[in-house]
CSV table of N, CA and C in Angstrom, one decimal:
chain,number,residue,atom,x,y,z
A,518,UNK,N,-12.4,-5.0,10.7
A,518,UNK,CA,-11.5,-4.0,9.8
A,518,UNK,C,-12.6,-3.1,9.2
A,519,UNK,N,-12.2,-1.8,9.3
A,519,UNK,CA,-13.0,-0.8,8.6
A,519,UNK,C,-13.0,-1.1,7.2
A,520,UNK,N,-14.1,-0.7,6.5
A,520,UNK,CA,-14.1,-0.7,5.0
A,520,UNK,C,-14.2,0.8,4.5
A,521,UNK,N,-13.6,0.9,3.3
A,521,UNK,CA,-13.5,2.2,2.8
A,521,UNK,C,-15.1,2.6,2.4
A,522,UNK,N,-15.3,3.9,2.6
A,522,UNK,CA,-16.6,4.4,2.3
A,522,UNK,C,-16.8,4.7,0.8
A,523,UNK,N,-18.0,5.0,0.4
A,523,UNK,CA,-18.1,5.4,-1.1
A,523,UNK,C,-17.4,6.7,-1.5
A,524,UNK,N,-17.1,7.6,-0.4
A,524,UNK,CA,-16.4,8.9,-0.7
A,524,UNK,C,-15.1,8.6,0.5
A,525,UNK,N,-14.1,9.2,0.1
A,525,UNK,CA,-12.9,9.3,1.0
A,525,UNK,C,-12.0,10.4,0.5
A,526,UNK,N,-11.1,10.9,1.4
A,526,UNK,CA,-10.2,12.0,0.9
A,526,UNK,C,-8.7,11.6,1.3
A,527,UNK,N,-7.9,12.0,0.1
A,527,UNK,CA,-6.5,11.7,0.3
A,527,UNK,C,-5.9,13.1,0.1
A,528,UNK,N,-4.6,13.2,0.6
A,528,UNK,CA,-3.7,14.5,0.5
A,528,UNK,C,-3.0,14.2,-0.7
A,529,UNK,N,-2.9,15.2,-1.7
A,529,UNK,CA,-1.8,15.3,-2.8
A,529,UNK,C,-0.4,15.6,-2.2
A,530,UNK,N,0.7,15.7,-3.2
A,530,UNK,CA,1.8,16.0,-2.9
A,530,UNK,C,2.1,17.4,-2.2
A,531,UNK,N,1.2,18.3,-2.4
A,531,UNK,CA,1.1,19.9,-1.8
A,531,UNK,C,0.3,19.8,-0.4
A,532,UNK,N,-0.1,18.6,-0.1
A,532,UNK,CA,-1.0,18.6,1.1
A,532,UNK,C,-2.4,19.1,1.0
A,533,UNK,N,-2.8,19.3,-0.3
A,533,UNK,CA,-4.1,19.5,-0.7
A,533,UNK,C,-5.1,18.4,-0.4
A,534,UNK,N,-6.3,18.6,0.1
A,534,UNK,CA,-7.2,17.4,0.2
A,534,UNK,C,-8.1,17.1,-1.1
A,535,UNK,N,-8.1,16.0,-1.6
A,535,UNK,CA,-8.8,15.6,-2.7
A,535,UNK,C,-9.7,14.5,-2.4
A,536,UNK,N,-11.1,14.8,-2.8
A,536,UNK,CA,-12.2,14.2,-2.5
A,536,UNK,C,-12.2,12.8,-3.7
A,537,UNK,N,-12.1,11.7,-3.0
A,537,UNK,CA,-12.3,10.7,-4.1
A,537,UNK,C,-13.6,9.7,-3.9
A,538,UNK,N,-14.0,9.0,-5.0
A,538,UNK,CA,-15.1,8.2,-5.1
A,538,UNK,C,-14.7,6.8,-5.1
A,539,UNK,N,-15.2,5.8,-4.4
A,539,UNK,CA,-14.8,4.5,-4.6
A,539,UNK,C,-15.7,3.9,-5.7
A,540,UNK,N,-15.1,3.2,-6.6
A,540,UNK,CA,-15.7,2.7,-7.7
A,540,UNK,C,-15.9,1.0,-7.5
A,541,UNK,N,-14.7,0.4,-7.1
A,541,UNK,CA,-14.7,-1.1,-6.8
A,541,UNK,C,-13.7,-1.5,-5.6
A,542,UNK,N,-14.1,-2.5,-5.2
A,542,UNK,CA,-13.2,-3.0,-4.0
A,542,UNK,C,-13.0,-4.5,-4.1
A,543,UNK,N,-12.0,-5.2,-4.0
A,543,UNK,CA,-11.9,-6.5,-4.2
A,543,UNK,C,-10.4,-6.9,-3.5
A,544,UNK,N,-10.4,-8.2,-3.3
A,544,UNK,CA,-9.1,-8.8,-2.7
A,544,UNK,C,-8.5,-9.5,-3.9
A,545,UNK,N,-7.3,-9.3,-4.2
A,545,UNK,CA,-6.5,-10.2,-5.4
A,545,UNK,C,-6.3,-11.6,-4.8
A,546,UNK,N,-6.6,-12.6,-5.5
A,546,UNK,CA,-6.2,-13.7,-5.1
A,546,UNK,C,-4.9,-14.2,-5.4
A,547,UNK,N,-4.2,-13.5,-6.1
A,547,UNK,CA,-2.8,-13.7,-6.3
A,547,UNK,C,-2.1,-13.2,-5.2
A,548,UNK,N,-2.2,-11.8,-4.8
A,548,UNK,CA,-1.3,-11.4,-3.7
A,548,UNK,C,-2.0,-11.5,-2.3
A,549,UNK,N,-3.4,-11.6,-2.5
A,549,UNK,CA,-4.3,-11.6,-1.2
A,549,UNK,C,-4.1,-10.3,-0.6
A,550,UNK,N,-4.0,-9.2,-1.2
A,550,UNK,CA,-3.9,-7.7,-0.8
A,550,UNK,C,-5.3,-7.1,-1.2
A,551,UNK,N,-5.7,-6.4,-0.4
A,551,UNK,CA,-7.0,-5.5,-0.7
A,551,UNK,C,-6.7,-4.5,-1.7
A,552,UNK,N,-7.7,-4.4,-2.7
A,552,UNK,CA,-7.4,-3.3,-3.9
A,552,UNK,C,-8.6,-2.4,-3.8
A,553,UNK,N,-8.5,-1.2,-4.1
A,553,UNK,CA,-9.6,-0.3,-4.4
A,553,UNK,C,-9.3,0.5,-5.6
A,554,UNK,N,-10.3,0.7,-6.5
A,554,UNK,CA,-10.2,1.4,-7.9
A,554,UNK,C,-11.1,2.5,-7.5
A,555,UNK,N,-10.8,3.7,-7.7
A,555,UNK,CA,-11.3,5.0,-7.4
A,555,UNK,C,-11.1,6.1,-8.3
A,556,UNK,N,-11.9,7.1,-8.1
A,556,UNK,CA,-11.8,8.3,-9.1
A,556,UNK,C,-11.8,9.6,-8.1
A,557,UNK,N,-11.1,10.6,-8.7
A,557,UNK,CA,-11.2,12.0,-8.0
A,557,UNK,C,-12.2,12.9,-9.1
A,558,UNK,N,-13.0,12.1,-9.8
A,558,UNK,CA,-13.9,12.7,-10.8
A,558,UNK,C,-13.3,13.8,-11.5
A,559,UNK,N,-12.0,13.7,-12.0
A,559,UNK,CA,-11.4,14.8,-12.8
A,559,UNK,C,-11.5,14.0,-14.3
A,560,UNK,N,-11.2,14.8,-15.5
A,560,UNK,CA,-11.0,14.2,-16.6
A,560,UNK,C,-9.6,14.3,-17.2
A,561,UNK,N,-9.1,13.2,-17.7
A,561,UNK,CA,-7.8,13.5,-18.3
A,561,UNK,C,-7.8,14.0,-19.8
A,562,UNK,N,-6.4,13.9,-20.2
A,562,UNK,CA,-6.1,14.6,-21.3
A,562,UNK,C,-6.8,13.9,-22.7
A,563,UNK,N,-7.3,12.9,-22.5
A,563,UNK,CA,-8.2,12.1,-23.4
A,563,UNK,C,-9.5,12.1,-23.5
A,564,UNK,N,-9.9,13.0,-22.4
A,564,UNK,CA,-11.4,13.3,-22.2
A,564,UNK,C,-12.1,12.3,-21.3
A,565,UNK,N,-11.4,11.2,-20.6
A,565,UNK,CA,-12.0,10.2,-19.9
A,565,UNK,C,-11.9,10.5,-18.4
A,566,UNK,N,-12.7,9.8,-17.7
A,566,UNK,CA,-12.6,10.1,-16.2
A,566,UNK,C,-11.3,9.5,-15.7
A,567,UNK,N,-10.6,10.2,-14.9
A,567,UNK,CA,-9.4,9.6,-14.2
A,567,UNK,C,-9.7,8.6,-13.4
A,568,UNK,N,-9.0,7.4,-13.5
A,568,UNK,CA,-9.3,6.3,-12.6
A,568,UNK,C,-8.0,5.8,-12.1
A,569,UNK,N,-8.2,5.5,-10.7
A,569,UNK,CA,-6.8,5.0,-10.0
A,569,UNK,C,-7.1,3.8,-9.4
A,570,UNK,N,-5.8,2.9,-9.1
A,570,UNK,CA,-6.2,1.8,-8.3
A,570,UNK,C,-4.9,1.7,-7.4
A,571,UNK,N,-5.1,1.3,-6.1
A,571,UNK,CA,-4.3,1.1,-5.1
A,571,UNK,C,-4.5,-0.1,-4.2
A,572,UNK,N,-3.4,-0.6,-3.5
A,572,UNK,CA,-3.6,-1.5,-2.6
A,572,UNK,C,-4.1,-0.6,-1.4
A,573,UNK,N,-5.0,-1.1,-0.4
A,573,UNK,CA,-5.3,-0.1,0.7
A,573,UNK,C,-5.3,-1.2,2.1
A,574,UNK,N,-4.9,-0.4,3.1
A,574,UNK,CA,-5.0,-0.8,4.5
A,574,UNK,C,-5.3,0.3,5.6
A,575,UNK,N,-5.5,-0.2,6.8
A,575,UNK,CA,-5.6,0.8,7.8
A,575,UNK,C,-4.5,0.7,9.0
A,576,UNK,N,-4.0,1.8,9.1
A,576,UNK,CA,-3.2,2.0,10.3
A,576,UNK,C,-3.9,2.8,11.4
A,577,UNK,N,-3.8,2.3,12.5
A,577,UNK,CA,-4.7,3.0,13.5
A,577,UNK,C,-5.9,3.5,13.0
A,578,UNK,N,-6.8,2.9,12.3
A,578,UNK,CA,-7.9,3.4,11.7
A,578,UNK,C,-7.9,4.4,10.6
A,579,UNK,N,-6.7,4.9,10.3
A,579,UNK,CA,-6.2,5.8,9.2
A,579,UNK,C,-6.1,5.0,8.0
A,580,UNK,N,-6.8,5.3,6.8
A,580,UNK,CA,-6.9,4.8,5.6
A,580,UNK,C,-5.3,5.1,5.0
A,581,UNK,N,-4.7,3.8,4.4
A,581,UNK,CA,-3.5,4.2,3.6
A,581,UNK,C,-3.7,3.4,2.2
A,582,UNK,N,-3.2,4.3,1.2
A,582,UNK,CA,-3.2,3.6,-0.1
A,582,UNK,C,-1.9,3.5,-0.4
A,583,UNK,N,-1.5,2.4,-1.0
A,583,UNK,CA,-0.2,1.9,-1.3
A,583,UNK,C,0.0,1.6,-2.7
A,584,UNK,N,1.0,1.8,-3.3
A,584,UNK,CA,1.4,1.5,-4.8
A,584,UNK,C,1.1,0.1,-4.9
A,585,UNK,N,0.8,-0.3,-6.2
A,585,UNK,CA,0.5,-1.9,-6.5
A,585,UNK,C,1.9,-2.1,-7.3
A,586,UNK,N,2.4,-3.1,-6.7
A,586,UNK,CA,3.9,-3.4,-7.1
A,586,UNK,C,3.8,-4.9,-7.8
A,587,UNK,N,2.7,-5.4,-8.1
A,587,UNK,CA,2.5,-6.9,-8.5
A,587,UNK,C,2.0,-6.8,-10.0
A,588,UNK,N,2.7,-7.2,-11.0
A,588,UNK,CA,2.4,-7.2,-12.4
A,588,UNK,C,0.8,-8.1,-12.5
A,589,UNK,N,0.8,-9.2,-11.7
A,589,UNK,CA,-0.4,-10.0,-11.8
A,589,UNK,C,-1.7,-9.3,-11.3
A,590,UNK,N,-1.4,-8.4,-10.3
A,590,UNK,CA,-2.5,-7.6,-10.0
A,590,UNK,C,-2.8,-6.4,-10.9
A,591,UNK,N,-1.9,-6.0,-11.5
A,591,UNK,CA,-2.3,-4.9,-12.6
A,591,UNK,C,-3.0,-5.7,-13.7
A,592,UNK,N,-2.6,-6.7,-14.0
A,592,UNK,CA,-3.5,-7.5,-15.1
A,592,UNK,C,-4.8,-7.7,-14.6
A,593,UNK,N,-5.1,-8.2,-13.5
A,593,UNK,CA,-6.4,-8.3,-12.7
A,593,UNK,C,-7.1,-7.2,-12.9
A,594,UNK,N,-6.6,-5.9,-12.3
A,594,UNK,CA,-7.3,-4.7,-12.4
A,594,UNK,C,-7.9,-4.5,-13.9
A,595,UNK,N,-7.0,-4.6,-14.8
A,595,UNK,CA,-7.3,-4.3,-16.1
A,595,UNK,C,-8.5,-5.1,-16.6
A,596,UNK,N,-8.5,-6.5,-16.2
A,596,UNK,CA,-9.4,-7.3,-16.5
A,596,UNK,C,-10.8,-7.1,-15.9
A,597,UNK,N,-10.6,-6.6,-14.5
A,597,UNK,CA,-12.0,-6.3,-13.9
A,597,UNK,C,-12.5,-4.9,-14.5
A,598,UNK,N,-11.6,-4.1,-14.8
A,598,UNK,CA,-12.4,-2.8,-15.5
A,598,UNK,C,-13.1,-3.0,-16.7
A,599,UNK,N,-12.3,-3.9,-17.7
A,599,UNK,CA,-12.8,-4.4,-19.0
A,599,UNK,C,-14.1,-4.9,-18.9
A,600,UNK,N,-14.4,-5.9,-17.8
A,600,UNK,CA,-15.5,-6.5,-17.7
A,600,UNK,C,-16.5,-5.6,-17.2
A,601,UNK,N,-16.2,-4.7,-16.3
A,601,UNK,CA,-17.3,-3.6,-15.7
A,601,UNK,C,-17.8,-2.9,-17.0
A,602,UNK,N,-16.7,-2.2,-17.7
A,602,UNK,CA,-17.1,-1.3,-18.7
A,602,UNK,C,-17.9,-2.0,-19.8
A,603,UNK,N,-17.8,-3.3,-20.1
A,603,UNK,CA,-18.6,-4.1,-21.1
A,603,UNK,C,-19.9,-4.2,-20.6
A,604,UNK,N,-20.0,-4.5,-19.2
A,604,UNK,CA,-21.3,-4.7,-18.6
A,604,UNK,C,-22.0,-3.5,-18.6
A,605,UNK,N,-21.5,-2.4,-18.3
A,605,UNK,CA,-22.1,-1.0,-18.3
A,605,UNK,C,-22.6,-0.5,-19.8
A,606,UNK,N,-21.6,-0.9,-20.9
A,606,UNK,CA,-22.2,-0.7,-22.3
A,606,UNK,C,-23.4,-1.6,-22.6
A,607,UNK,N,-23.5,-2.9,-22.1
A,607,UNK,CA,-24.6,-3.6,-22.4
A,607,UNK,C,-25.9,-3.1,-21.5
A,608,UNK,N,-25.8,-2.4,-20.5
A,608,UNK,CA,-27.1,-1.8,-19.8
A,608,UNK,C,-27.6,-0.6,-20.6
A,609,UNK,N,-26.7,0.1,-21.1
A,609,UNK,CA,-27.1,1.3,-21.8
A,609,UNK,C,-28.0,1.1,-22.9
């Protein structure tokens, strides 16, 4: 199976290509689905970098991002992000 590269592109609802950067990839132990956390390097209304999470899979070598529909996976994502940001703060 192919892996997501450091950068990948997605199409928005208007068909515009958006370049995204992979931040983290892991498999959920609860749902056994592959998860990617990524950014489009934009800043949200709070002045923070916009970060997204999706399940991902490949259809005929084409990357598909899917909505996360499992509450346990959302909790896991929040825990992972909290841990990573704490580690980044300790390195600074």
